[in-house]
Short mmCIF file of C-alpha atoms in Angstrom, two decimals:
data_model
loop_
_atom_site.label_atom_id
_atom_site.label_comp_id
_atom_site.label_asym_id
_atom_site.label_seq_id
_atom_site.Cartn_x
_atom_site.Cartn_y
_atom_site.Cartn_z
CA MET A 141 -20.55 14.35 16.73
CA THR A 142 -20.13 11.39 14.44
CA LYS A 143 -19.13 12.24 10.90
CA THR A 144 -20.92 10.69 7.94
CA HIS A 145 -19.19 9.92 4.64
CA PRO A 146 -19.75 7.45 1.80
CA SER A 147 -18.36 4.07 2.87
CA PRO A 148 -15.03 3.13 1.22
CA TYR A 149 -16.21 -0.49 1.29
CA LEU A 150 -19.21 0.49 -0.85
CA ALA A 151 -16.82 2.20 -3.25
CA ALA A 152 -14.72 -0.96 -3.42
CA ALA A 153 -17.81 -3.05 -4.19
CA LEU A 154 -18.80 -0.67 -6.98
CA ALA A 155 -15.30 -0.95 -8.42
CA LEU A 156 -15.57 -4.73 -8.50
CA THR A 157 -18.89 -4.41 -10.32
CA VAL A 158 -17.34 -2.13 -12.94
CA LEU A 159 -14.42 -4.51 -13.48
CA ALA A 160 -16.78 -7.45 -13.92
CA PHE A 161 -18.76 -6.07 -16.90
CA PRO A 162 -18.45 -8.43 -19.94
CA ALA A 163 -17.85 -5.46 -22.25
CA GLN A 164 -14.56 -4.84 -20.45
CA ALA A 165 -13.37 -8.45 -20.50
CA GLU A 166 -10.71 -7.65 -23.11
CA ASN A 167 -8.84 -5.45 -20.63
CA THR A 168 -6.00 -7.29 -18.94
CA LEU A 169 -6.13 -7.50 -15.15
CA HIS A 170 -2.92 -6.78 -13.28
CA GLY A 171 -1.99 -6.65 -9.61
CA GLU A 172 -0.21 -8.31 -6.73
CA LEU A 173 -0.77 -10.70 -3.81
CA SER A 174 1.64 -10.46 -0.85
CA PHE A 175 2.23 -12.38 2.36
CA GLU A 176 4.40 -10.82 5.07
CA LEU A 177 5.77 -11.73 8.47
CA GLY A 178 7.70 -9.20 10.50
CA ARG A 179 8.97 -8.12 13.88
CA ASN A 180 9.48 -4.87 15.72
CA VAL A 181 12.79 -5.80 17.33
CA ASP A 182 12.71 -3.15 20.05
CA LYS A 183 9.12 -3.86 21.11
CA SER A 184 9.60 -7.65 20.74
CA ARG A 185 6.33 -7.68 18.82
CA ASN A 186 5.58 -9.81 15.76
CA PHE A 187 3.05 -9.04 13.04
CA LYS A 188 1.54 -10.70 9.96
CA HIS A 189 -0.06 -9.12 6.93
CA ILE A 190 -1.84 -10.28 3.76
CA ALA A 191 -2.65 -7.78 0.99
CA THR A 192 -3.81 -7.85 -2.60
CA SER A 193 -4.29 -5.31 -5.38
CA LEU A 194 -6.10 -5.89 -8.66
CA GLY A 195 -6.86 -3.41 -11.42
CA THR A 196 -7.08 -2.69 -15.12
CA THR A 197 -6.24 0.14 -17.51
CA PHE A 198 -8.69 0.79 -20.34
CA ALA A 199 -7.83 1.77 -23.91
CA ASN A 200 -8.28 5.49 -23.18
CA GLY A 201 -5.70 5.36 -20.37
CA VAL A 202 -8.21 5.55 -17.52
CA GLY A 203 -7.76 2.83 -14.90
CA LEU A 204 -9.14 1.40 -11.67
CA GLN A 205 -7.34 -0.48 -8.92
CA LEU A 206 -8.82 -2.15 -5.84
CA ASP A 207 -6.76 -2.88 -2.70
CA LEU A 208 -7.76 -5.22 0.14
CA SER A 209 -5.71 -6.24 3.17
CA VAL A 210 -5.89 -7.70 6.65
CA GLY A 211 -3.20 -7.88 9.31
CA LYS A 212 -2.59 -8.31 13.01
CA TYR A 213 -0.01 -7.22 15.54
CA GLU A 214 0.74 -9.21 18.68
CA GLN A 215 -0.79 -7.69 21.84
CA VAL A 216 -3.53 -6.08 19.72
CA THR A 217 -6.95 -7.58 20.36
CA SER A 218 -8.31 -7.58 16.79
CA THR A 219 -7.29 -7.69 13.16
CA GLN A 220 -7.15 -4.52 11.07
CA PRO A 221 -8.93 -4.82 7.69
CA THR A 222 -8.62 -2.13 5.03
CA ALA A 223 -10.07 -1.45 1.58
CA GLY A 224 -8.95 1.08 -1.00
CA ILE A 225 -9.74 2.21 -4.52
CA HIS A 226 -7.56 4.11 -7.00
CA VAL A 227 -8.84 5.97 -10.06
CA TYR A 228 -6.03 7.03 -12.37
CA TYR A 229 -4.95 8.15 -15.81
CA ALA A 230 -1.94 6.57 -17.54
CA PRO A 231 -0.96 8.62 -20.62
CA SER A 232 1.80 6.07 -21.36
CA ASP A 233 3.18 2.81 -20.02
CA ASP A 234 5.70 4.81 -17.97
CA TRP A 235 3.45 7.26 -16.11
CA ALA A 236 0.24 7.19 -14.08
CA ILE A 237 -1.40 9.91 -12.00
CA GLY A 238 -4.45 9.35 -9.86
CA ALA A 239 -6.53 9.78 -6.74
CA PHE A 240 -7.32 7.23 -4.07
CA LEU A 241 -9.63 6.51 -1.15
CA VAL A 242 -8.62 4.15 1.67
CA GLY A 243 -10.77 3.06 4.61
CA GLU A 244 -9.07 1.58 7.70
CA ASP A 245 -10.59 -0.19 10.68
CA GLN A 246 -7.99 0.58 13.35
CA ARG A 247 -7.76 0.73 17.11
CA PRO A 248 -8.65 3.13 18.67
CA GLY A 249 -10.38 4.72 15.64
CA ASN A 250 -11.58 4.33 12.08
CA TYR A 251 -10.01 6.50 9.39
CA ALA A 252 -10.61 7.42 5.77
CA TYR A 253 -7.74 8.70 3.60
CA PHE A 254 -8.33 10.88 0.52
CA GLY A 255 -5.20 11.29 -1.56
CA VAL A 256 -3.43 12.02 -4.83
CA GLU A 257 -0.55 10.01 -6.27
CA ALA A 258 1.85 9.60 -9.17
CA ALA A 259 3.91 6.63 -10.37
CA TYR A 260 6.78 6.27 -12.84
CA ASP A 261 8.08 2.94 -14.20
CA SER A 262 10.92 2.96 -16.72
CA GLY A 263 11.70 -0.76 -16.38
CA PRO A 264 14.75 -0.88 -14.11
CA PHE A 265 13.72 2.22 -12.13
CA GLN A 266 10.40 2.82 -10.37
CA ALA A 267 9.19 5.73 -8.26
CA GLU A 268 5.97 6.70 -6.50
CA ILE A 269 4.89 9.72 -4.51
CA TYR A 270 1.61 10.42 -2.72
CA ALA A 271 -0.10 12.76 -0.25
CA ALA A 272 -3.37 12.18 1.58
CA TYR A 273 -5.75 13.85 4.02
CA ARG A 274 -6.87 11.69 6.96
CA ASP A 275 -10.46 11.98 8.15
CA ASP A 276 -11.08 10.59 11.64
CA ARG A 277 -14.65 9.41 11.16
CA ALA A 278 -15.64 9.43 14.85
CA ALA A 279 -13.46 12.09 16.46
CA THR A 280 -11.31 15.13 15.67
CA PHE A 281 -7.91 13.58 14.94
CA ASP A 282 -7.69 14.60 11.29
CA GLY A 283 -4.27 14.90 9.69
CA GLU A 284 -2.05 14.11 6.71
CA ARG A 285 -0.06 11.13 5.38
CA PHE A 286 2.55 11.34 2.65
CA GLY A 287 5.44 9.32 1.32
CA ILE A 288 7.85 8.37 -1.45
CA GLU A 289 8.93 4.94 -2.72
CA LEU A 290 11.85 4.04 -5.01
CA ALA A 291 13.01 0.77 -6.58
CA TYR A 292 15.83 -0.29 -8.91
CA ALA A 293 16.19 -3.70 -10.58
CA PRO A 294 18.14 -3.74 -13.85
CA GLU A 295 18.16 -6.89 -16.00
CA THR A 296 21.91 -7.26 -15.49
CA TRP A 297 21.27 -8.04 -11.81
CA SER A 298 19.68 -11.38 -12.74
CA GLY A 299 16.49 -10.97 -10.73
CA PHE A 300 17.88 -9.02 -7.77
CA GLY A 301 16.62 -5.55 -6.91
CA LEU A 302 16.82 -2.82 -4.27
CA PHE A 303 14.06 -0.59 -2.95
CA GLY A 304 13.43 1.99 -0.26
CA ALA A 305 10.77 4.34 1.06
CA ALA A 306 9.92 6.99 3.61
CA HIS A 307 6.46 7.72 5.06
CA ALA A 308 5.15 10.22 7.59
CA GLU A 309 1.82 11.03 9.23
CA SER A 310 0.65 13.90 11.45
CA GLY A 311 -2.24 14.69 13.78
CA LEU A 312 -2.70 11.21 15.26
CA PRO A 313 -3.95 10.72 18.85
CA THR A 314 -0.33 9.97 19.81
CA GLY A 315 1.10 12.80 17.69
CA SER A 316 3.13 12.33 14.51
CA LYS A 317 5.03 9.30 13.28
CA SER A 318 7.44 8.41 10.48
CA ILE A 319 9.40 5.47 9.12
CA ALA A 320 12.15 4.93 6.55
CA TYR A 321 13.34 1.61 5.21
CA LEU A 322 15.57 -0.17 2.74
CA GLY A 323 15.04 -3.60 1.22
CA ALA A 324 16.30 -6.19 -1.22
CA GLU A 325 14.34 -8.65 -3.35
CA TYR A 326 14.85 -11.54 -5.72
CA GLY A 327 12.40 -12.22 -8.52
CA PHE A 328 11.80 -15.66 -10.01
CA LYS A 329 10.75 -16.34 -13.61
CA ASN A 330 7.22 -17.37 -12.55
CA ASP A 331 6.31 -13.77 -11.53
CA THR A 332 6.97 -14.34 -7.83
CA LYS A 333 9.58 -12.75 -5.61
CA VAL A 334 10.89 -12.80 -2.06
CA ALA A 335 11.89 -9.63 -0.22
CA MET A 336 13.49 -8.53 3.03
CA THR A 337 13.01 -5.06 4.47
CA VAL A 338 14.73 -3.31 7.38
CA GLY A 339 13.16 -0.09 8.65
CA GLN A 340 13.77 2.53 11.32
CA THR A 341 10.96 4.52 12.98
CA ASP A 342 11.14 7.99 14.50
CA LEU A 343 11.12 6.22 17.89
CA SER A 344 14.46 4.58 16.95
CA GLU A 345 12.77 1.19 16.69
CA THR A 346 14.02 -1.37 14.14
CA VAL A 347 11.44 -3.25 12.07
CA VAL A 348 12.33 -6.33 9.98
CA THR A 349 9.93 -7.83 7.42
CA LEU A 350 10.07 -10.93 5.19
CA GLY A 351 7.65 -11.06 2.28
CA TYR A 352 6.54 -13.32 -0.57
CA HIS A 353 4.88 -11.58 -3.51
CA ILE A 354 2.99 -12.85 -6.55
CA ASP A 355 2.48 -10.54 -9.53
CA PHE A 356 -0.46 -10.72 -11.94
CA GLY A 357 0.14 -9.30 -15.40
CA ARG A 358 2.55 -6.38 -15.05
CA GLY A 359 1.87 -5.98 -11.32
CA ALA A 360 0.02 -3.26 -9.44
CA THR A 361 0.05 0.26 -10.88
CA PHE A 362 0.21 1.79 -7.39
CA SER A 363 1.52 0.29 -4.16
CA ARG A 364 -0.51 0.07 -0.96
CA ARG A 365 -1.37 3.16 1.05
CA HIS A 366 -2.85 1.67 4.26
CA SER A 367 -1.19 1.77 7.68
CA GLN A 368 0.05 -1.80 7.84
CA GLY A 369 1.47 -1.37 4.36
CA VAL A 370 3.43 1.83 4.93
CA PHE A 371 4.06 1.57 8.70
CA ASP A 372 4.76 -2.17 9.09
CA GLY A 373 5.50 -2.97 12.72
CA TYR A 374 5.30 0.59 14.00
#
């Protein structure tokens, strides 16, 4: 039997409406736009991915962030669009805790993710952790997704930084999957940066990604949670 839930795309549209109110114009928008090209070396499969996040934090510490993305893998017959919304509370500039909803149009199914998350940003060091429940909206393949992300970029490194992450998911039609990766980036003074990532999946496949990122304001409060964001090239 088909499940019925509020559309995540409707939630995203409502978030845009909230952010557009003139009374909130004094709140600074912040986020990121990224362009990525990558390759699963062992499958000889290329992929491309465009994603953006845009949000704001109000004077009382409550914030909203909207994520949109689209990507495509070779040998897959259609693109995979996603939309997500984060609602969070930031008691200081260093911490934020929140909840998120992500809707994914995948093959062979469509999924909605309901999760909780936390982020810490001290300047040179950044960390995020999240856990989410996956609702298969047309079948019975429900499950969980969780992960951790770390980054370090002190001022003494003159724009260079290192980052890494690990993500896992269970209960998929093909079973469970996981990926871990390390990366390096270089940031320019115009709020743009280039990055290279090398990852390893639980299938012993190597994934290499090159990315170009543009930050708005202080950047996104939370990183992306959708499949092509956390499982690039799987």
